Tab-separated table of C-alpha atoms and ligand atoms in Angstrom:
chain	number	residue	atom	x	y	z
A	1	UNK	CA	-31.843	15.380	1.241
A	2	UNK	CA	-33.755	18.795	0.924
A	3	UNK	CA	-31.122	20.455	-1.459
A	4	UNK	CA	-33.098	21.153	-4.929
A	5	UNK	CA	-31.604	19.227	-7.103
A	6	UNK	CA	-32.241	17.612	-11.199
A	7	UNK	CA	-32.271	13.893	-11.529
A	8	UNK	CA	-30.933	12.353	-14.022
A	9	UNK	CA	-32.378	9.024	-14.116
A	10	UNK	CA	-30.834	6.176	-16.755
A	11	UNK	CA	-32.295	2.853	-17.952
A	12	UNK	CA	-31.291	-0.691	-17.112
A	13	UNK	CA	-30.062	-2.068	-13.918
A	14	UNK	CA	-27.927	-5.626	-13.220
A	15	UNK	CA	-30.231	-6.346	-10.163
A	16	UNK	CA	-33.953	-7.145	-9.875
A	17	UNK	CA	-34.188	-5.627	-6.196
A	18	UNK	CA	-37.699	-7.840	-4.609
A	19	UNK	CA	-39.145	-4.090	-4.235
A	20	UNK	CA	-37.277	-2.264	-6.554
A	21	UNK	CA	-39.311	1.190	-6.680
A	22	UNK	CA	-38.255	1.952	-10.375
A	23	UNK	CA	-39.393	-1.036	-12.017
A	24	UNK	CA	-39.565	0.801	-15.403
A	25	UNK	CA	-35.627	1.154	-15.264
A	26	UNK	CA	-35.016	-2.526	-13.958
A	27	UNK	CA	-37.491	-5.457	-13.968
A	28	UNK	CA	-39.128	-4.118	-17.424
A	29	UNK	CA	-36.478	-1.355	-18.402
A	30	UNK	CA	-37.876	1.655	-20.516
A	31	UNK	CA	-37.389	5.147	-21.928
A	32	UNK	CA	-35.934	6.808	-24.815
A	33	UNK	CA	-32.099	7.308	-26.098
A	34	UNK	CA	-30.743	11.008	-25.338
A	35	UNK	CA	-27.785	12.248	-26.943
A	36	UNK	CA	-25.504	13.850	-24.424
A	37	UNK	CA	-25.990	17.138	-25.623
A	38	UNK	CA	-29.645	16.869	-24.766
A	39	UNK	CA	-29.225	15.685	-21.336
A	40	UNK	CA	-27.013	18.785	-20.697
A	41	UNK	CA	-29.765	21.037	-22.188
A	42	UNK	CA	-32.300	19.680	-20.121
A	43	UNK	CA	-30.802	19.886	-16.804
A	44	UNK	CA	-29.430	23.207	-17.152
A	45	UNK	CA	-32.886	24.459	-18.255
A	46	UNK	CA	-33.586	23.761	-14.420
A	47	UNK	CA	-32.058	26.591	-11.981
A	48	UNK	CA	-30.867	23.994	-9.477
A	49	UNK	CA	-26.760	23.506	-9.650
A	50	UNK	CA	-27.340	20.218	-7.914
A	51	UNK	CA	-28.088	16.997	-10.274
A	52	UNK	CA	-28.468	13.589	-8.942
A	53	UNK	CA	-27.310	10.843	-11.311
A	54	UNK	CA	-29.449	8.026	-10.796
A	55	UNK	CA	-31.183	4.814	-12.602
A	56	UNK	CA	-31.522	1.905	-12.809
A	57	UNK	CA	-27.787	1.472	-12.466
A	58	UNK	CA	-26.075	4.499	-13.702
A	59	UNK	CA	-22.252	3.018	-13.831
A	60	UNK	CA	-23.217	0.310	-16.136
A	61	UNK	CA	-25.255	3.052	-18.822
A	62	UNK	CA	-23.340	3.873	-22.365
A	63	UNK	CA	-21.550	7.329	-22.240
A	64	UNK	CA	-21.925	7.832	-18.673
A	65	UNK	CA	-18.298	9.047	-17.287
A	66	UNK	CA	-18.653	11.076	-20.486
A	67	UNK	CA	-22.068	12.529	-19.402
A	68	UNK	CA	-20.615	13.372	-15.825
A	69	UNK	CA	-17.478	15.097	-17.262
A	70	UNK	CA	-19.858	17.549	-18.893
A	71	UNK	CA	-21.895	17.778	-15.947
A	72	UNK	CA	-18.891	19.166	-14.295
A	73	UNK	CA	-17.618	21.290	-16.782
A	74	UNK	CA	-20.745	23.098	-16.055
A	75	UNK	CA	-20.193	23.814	-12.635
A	76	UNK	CA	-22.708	20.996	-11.104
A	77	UNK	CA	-22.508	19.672	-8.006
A	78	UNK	CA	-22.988	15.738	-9.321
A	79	UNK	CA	-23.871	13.164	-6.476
A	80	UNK	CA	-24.081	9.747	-8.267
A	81	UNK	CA	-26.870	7.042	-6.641
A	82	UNK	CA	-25.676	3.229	-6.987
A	83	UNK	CA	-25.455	-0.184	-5.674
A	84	UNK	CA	-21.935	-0.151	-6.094
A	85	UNK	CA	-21.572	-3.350	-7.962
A	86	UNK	CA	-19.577	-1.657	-10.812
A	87	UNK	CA	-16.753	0.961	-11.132
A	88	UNK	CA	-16.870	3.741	-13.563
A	89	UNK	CA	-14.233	6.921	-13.417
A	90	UNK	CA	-17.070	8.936	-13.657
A	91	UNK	CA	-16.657	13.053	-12.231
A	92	UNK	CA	-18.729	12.844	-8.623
A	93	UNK	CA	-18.712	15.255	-5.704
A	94	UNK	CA	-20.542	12.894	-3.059
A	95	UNK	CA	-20.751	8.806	-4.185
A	96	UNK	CA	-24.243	7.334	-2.546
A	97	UNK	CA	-23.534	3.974	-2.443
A	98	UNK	CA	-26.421	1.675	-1.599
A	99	UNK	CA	-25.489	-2.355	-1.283
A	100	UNK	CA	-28.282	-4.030	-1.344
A	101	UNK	CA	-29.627	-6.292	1.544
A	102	UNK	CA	-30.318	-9.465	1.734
A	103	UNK	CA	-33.620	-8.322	1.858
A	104	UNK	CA	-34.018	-7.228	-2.039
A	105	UNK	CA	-33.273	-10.541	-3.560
A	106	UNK	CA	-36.394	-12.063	-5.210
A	107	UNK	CA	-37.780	-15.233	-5.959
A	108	UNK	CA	-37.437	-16.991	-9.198
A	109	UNK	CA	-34.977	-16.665	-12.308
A	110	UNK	CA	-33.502	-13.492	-11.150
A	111	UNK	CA	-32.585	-14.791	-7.674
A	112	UNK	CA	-29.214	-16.872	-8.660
A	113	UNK	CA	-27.875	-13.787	-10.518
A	114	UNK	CA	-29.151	-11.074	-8.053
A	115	UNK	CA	-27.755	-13.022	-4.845
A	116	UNK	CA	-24.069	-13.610	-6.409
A	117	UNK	CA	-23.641	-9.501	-7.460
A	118	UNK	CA	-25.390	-7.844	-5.180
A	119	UNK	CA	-22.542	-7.457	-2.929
A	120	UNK	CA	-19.111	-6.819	-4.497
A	121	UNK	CA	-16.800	-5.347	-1.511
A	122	UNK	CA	-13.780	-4.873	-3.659
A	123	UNK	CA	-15.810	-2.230	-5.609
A	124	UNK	CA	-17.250	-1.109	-2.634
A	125	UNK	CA	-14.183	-0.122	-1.335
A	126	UNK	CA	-12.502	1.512	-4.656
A	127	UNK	CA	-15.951	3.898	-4.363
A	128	UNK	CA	-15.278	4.803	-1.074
A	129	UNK	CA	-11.007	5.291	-1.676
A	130	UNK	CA	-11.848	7.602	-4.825
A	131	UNK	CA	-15.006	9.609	-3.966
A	132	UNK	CA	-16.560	11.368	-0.823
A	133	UNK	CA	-18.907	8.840	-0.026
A	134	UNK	CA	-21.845	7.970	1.928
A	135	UNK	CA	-23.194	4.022	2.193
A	136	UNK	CA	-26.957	4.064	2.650
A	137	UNK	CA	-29.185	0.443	3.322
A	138	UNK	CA	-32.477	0.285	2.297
A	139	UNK	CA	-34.266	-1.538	5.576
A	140	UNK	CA	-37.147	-3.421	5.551
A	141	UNK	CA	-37.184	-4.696	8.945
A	142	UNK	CA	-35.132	-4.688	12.579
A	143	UNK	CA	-33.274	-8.419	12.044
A	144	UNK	CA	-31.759	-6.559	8.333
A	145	UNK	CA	-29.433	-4.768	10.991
A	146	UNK	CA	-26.946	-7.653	11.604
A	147	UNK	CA	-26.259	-7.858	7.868
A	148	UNK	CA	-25.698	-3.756	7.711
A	149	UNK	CA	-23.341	-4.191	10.717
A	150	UNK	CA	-21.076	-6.986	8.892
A	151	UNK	CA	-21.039	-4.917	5.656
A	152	UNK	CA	-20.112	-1.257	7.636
A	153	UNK	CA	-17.277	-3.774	9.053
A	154	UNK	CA	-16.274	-5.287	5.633
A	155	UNK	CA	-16.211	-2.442	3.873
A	156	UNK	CA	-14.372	-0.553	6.960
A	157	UNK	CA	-16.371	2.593	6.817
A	158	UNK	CA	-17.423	5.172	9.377
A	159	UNK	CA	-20.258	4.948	10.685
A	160	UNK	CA	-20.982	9.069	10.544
A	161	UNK	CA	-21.363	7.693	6.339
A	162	UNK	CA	-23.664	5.092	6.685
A	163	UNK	CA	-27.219	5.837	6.396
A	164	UNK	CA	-30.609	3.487	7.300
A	165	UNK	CA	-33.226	4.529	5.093
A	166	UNK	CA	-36.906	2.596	5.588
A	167	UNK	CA	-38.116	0.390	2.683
A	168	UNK	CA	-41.360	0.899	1.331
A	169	UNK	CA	-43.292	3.319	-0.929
A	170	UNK	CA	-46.239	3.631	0.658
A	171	UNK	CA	-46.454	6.650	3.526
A	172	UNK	CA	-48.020	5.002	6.106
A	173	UNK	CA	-46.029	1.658	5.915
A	174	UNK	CA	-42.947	4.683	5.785
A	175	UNK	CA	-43.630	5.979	8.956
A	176	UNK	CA	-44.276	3.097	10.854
A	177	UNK	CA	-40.794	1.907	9.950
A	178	UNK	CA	-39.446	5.069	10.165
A	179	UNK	CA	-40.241	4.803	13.934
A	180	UNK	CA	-38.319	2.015	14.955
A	181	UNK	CA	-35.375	2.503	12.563
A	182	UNK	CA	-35.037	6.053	13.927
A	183	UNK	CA	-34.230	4.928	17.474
A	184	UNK	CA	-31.726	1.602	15.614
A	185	UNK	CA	-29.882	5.128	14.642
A	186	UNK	CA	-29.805	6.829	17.570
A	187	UNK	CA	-28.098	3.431	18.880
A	188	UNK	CA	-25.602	2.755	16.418
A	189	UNK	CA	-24.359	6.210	15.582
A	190	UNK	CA	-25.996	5.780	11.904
A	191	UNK	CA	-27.910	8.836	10.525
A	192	UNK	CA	-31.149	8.212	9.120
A	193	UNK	CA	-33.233	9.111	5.800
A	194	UNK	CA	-36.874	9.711	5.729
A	195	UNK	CA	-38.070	8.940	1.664
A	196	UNK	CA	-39.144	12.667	1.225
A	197	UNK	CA	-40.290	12.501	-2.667
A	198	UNK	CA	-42.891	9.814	-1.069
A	199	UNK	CA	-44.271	12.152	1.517
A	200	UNK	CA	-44.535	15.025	-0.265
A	201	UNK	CA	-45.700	13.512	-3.694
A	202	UNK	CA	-46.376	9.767	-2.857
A	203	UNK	CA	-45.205	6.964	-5.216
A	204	UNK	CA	-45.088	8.678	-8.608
A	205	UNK	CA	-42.676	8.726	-11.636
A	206	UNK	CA	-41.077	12.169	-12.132
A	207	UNK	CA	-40.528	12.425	-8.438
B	301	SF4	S1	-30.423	-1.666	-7.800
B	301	SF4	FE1	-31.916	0.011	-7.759
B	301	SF4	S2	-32.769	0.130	-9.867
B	301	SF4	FE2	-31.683	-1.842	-9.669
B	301	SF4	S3	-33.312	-3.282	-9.132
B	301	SF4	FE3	-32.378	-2.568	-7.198
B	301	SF4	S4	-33.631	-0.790	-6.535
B	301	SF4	FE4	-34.120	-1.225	-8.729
C-alpha cells in the first residue's frame, strides 16, 4: 500500500463475493477486449514501474501469463491480486492472495457454486511455494477470525504474510471496523490494511 502503482484490472470472476466491490467485473461482468500490445502501451504511458494485476479474477482471463511476461520484460514490478482458486505460471514479484471468507458467500443461485470454490488449499499452497506471497482476508466482523485462524493453519503460512483488511466501501463503516480489527492485529501478530483508494477517493471506478 502507498507505492504508486498502474492497475490493470481484467473482466470476469468465478465467485459472486456477497459484497464484491467490483461488481462490473463479477456479478454483471463488463468492459472492452484489449490486445496485449495495448495494455503494454497504456501502462507504460504511466511513470509508475509498479502495476497491480487485478480483476475480477485475473488467473482465469485469456492471455494473461502472456500479458505478465511482457510486463516483465519491461522492467515492472508486477504484484498479482487473487482469490487463489486457480493457478496460472504467470511472471509475479509479490502474489496477494485473498481466500475468501465465509463471509462473501451470497444468497441464491450463486451460493452452491461460490461455497464449493471459494477455498481451494491445494492452490493455495502452490501460490505460496512459487511466488513471494502475502494472504490477505477481507473481514467483516470479529467472529470471521476463527475461520482466518484455521485457514493461516491449513495453508501453513506465517503469520508476518497474512493481512486483515476491513470489509466495506463506505468510510465511515471503514473506520469503525478498522478500530477493532486493528487491535485483533496487534494480538495475533497479523499486519493490517486500511482500504486507502476509499479514503482518499471514496467508492469510485478508476480508483
Ligand atoms: S473474488 Fe473478487 S472480483 Fe470476484 S466476486 Fe469476489 S470480490 Fe468480486
Amino acid at each position: 500500500m502507498g507505492v504508486p502503482s498502474v492497475f490493470v484490472r481484467s473482466s470476469g470472476c468465478n465467485l459472486r463475493c456477497r459484497w464484491c466491490d467490483t461488481p462490473y467485473t463479477s456479478w454483471h461482468p463488463e468492459g472492452d477486449d484489449w490486445t496485449l500490445d495495448r495494455i503494454w502501451a497504456a501502462v507504460e504511458a504511466y511513470p509508475a514501474r509498479h502495476v497491480v494485476v487485478t480483476g475480477g479474477e485475473p488467473m482465469i482471463a485469456r492471455e494473461i501469463v502472456e500479458l505478465t511476461r511482457g510486463l516483465r520484460g519491461r522492467g515492472l514490478h508486477i504484484t498479482v491480486e487473487t482469490a487463489g482458486t486457480v493457478y496460472a505460471s504467470v511472471a509475479c514479484d509479490l502474489m496477494s492472495i485473498s481466500p475468501k471468507l465465509a463471509n462473501s458467500t451470497p444468497a441464491g443461485e450463486w451460493a452452491e457454486r461460490h461455497e464449493r470454490l471459494r477455498i481451494q488449499t491445494a492452490v493455495v499452497r502452490r501460490l505460496m511455494a512459487d511466488y513471494d506471497y502475502q494472504l490477505k482476508f477481507v473481514v467483516a466482523q470479529a467472529e470471521d477470525l476463527g475461520e482466518v485462524r484455521e485457514l493461516v493453519g491449513s495453508f501453513g503460512a506465517e503469520s508476518g504474510k497474512v493481512i486483515l483488511m476491513p470489509e466495506g466501501i463506505d468510510a465511515a463503516v471503514l473506520r469503525e471496523r478498522s478500530v477493532w480489527l486493528a487491535e485483533i492485529c496487534k494480538q495475533e501478530g497479523f499486519r493490517f490494511s486500511p482500504r486507502l483508494h476509499v479514503e482518499l477517493w471514496g467508492n469510485r471506478r478508476g480508483t
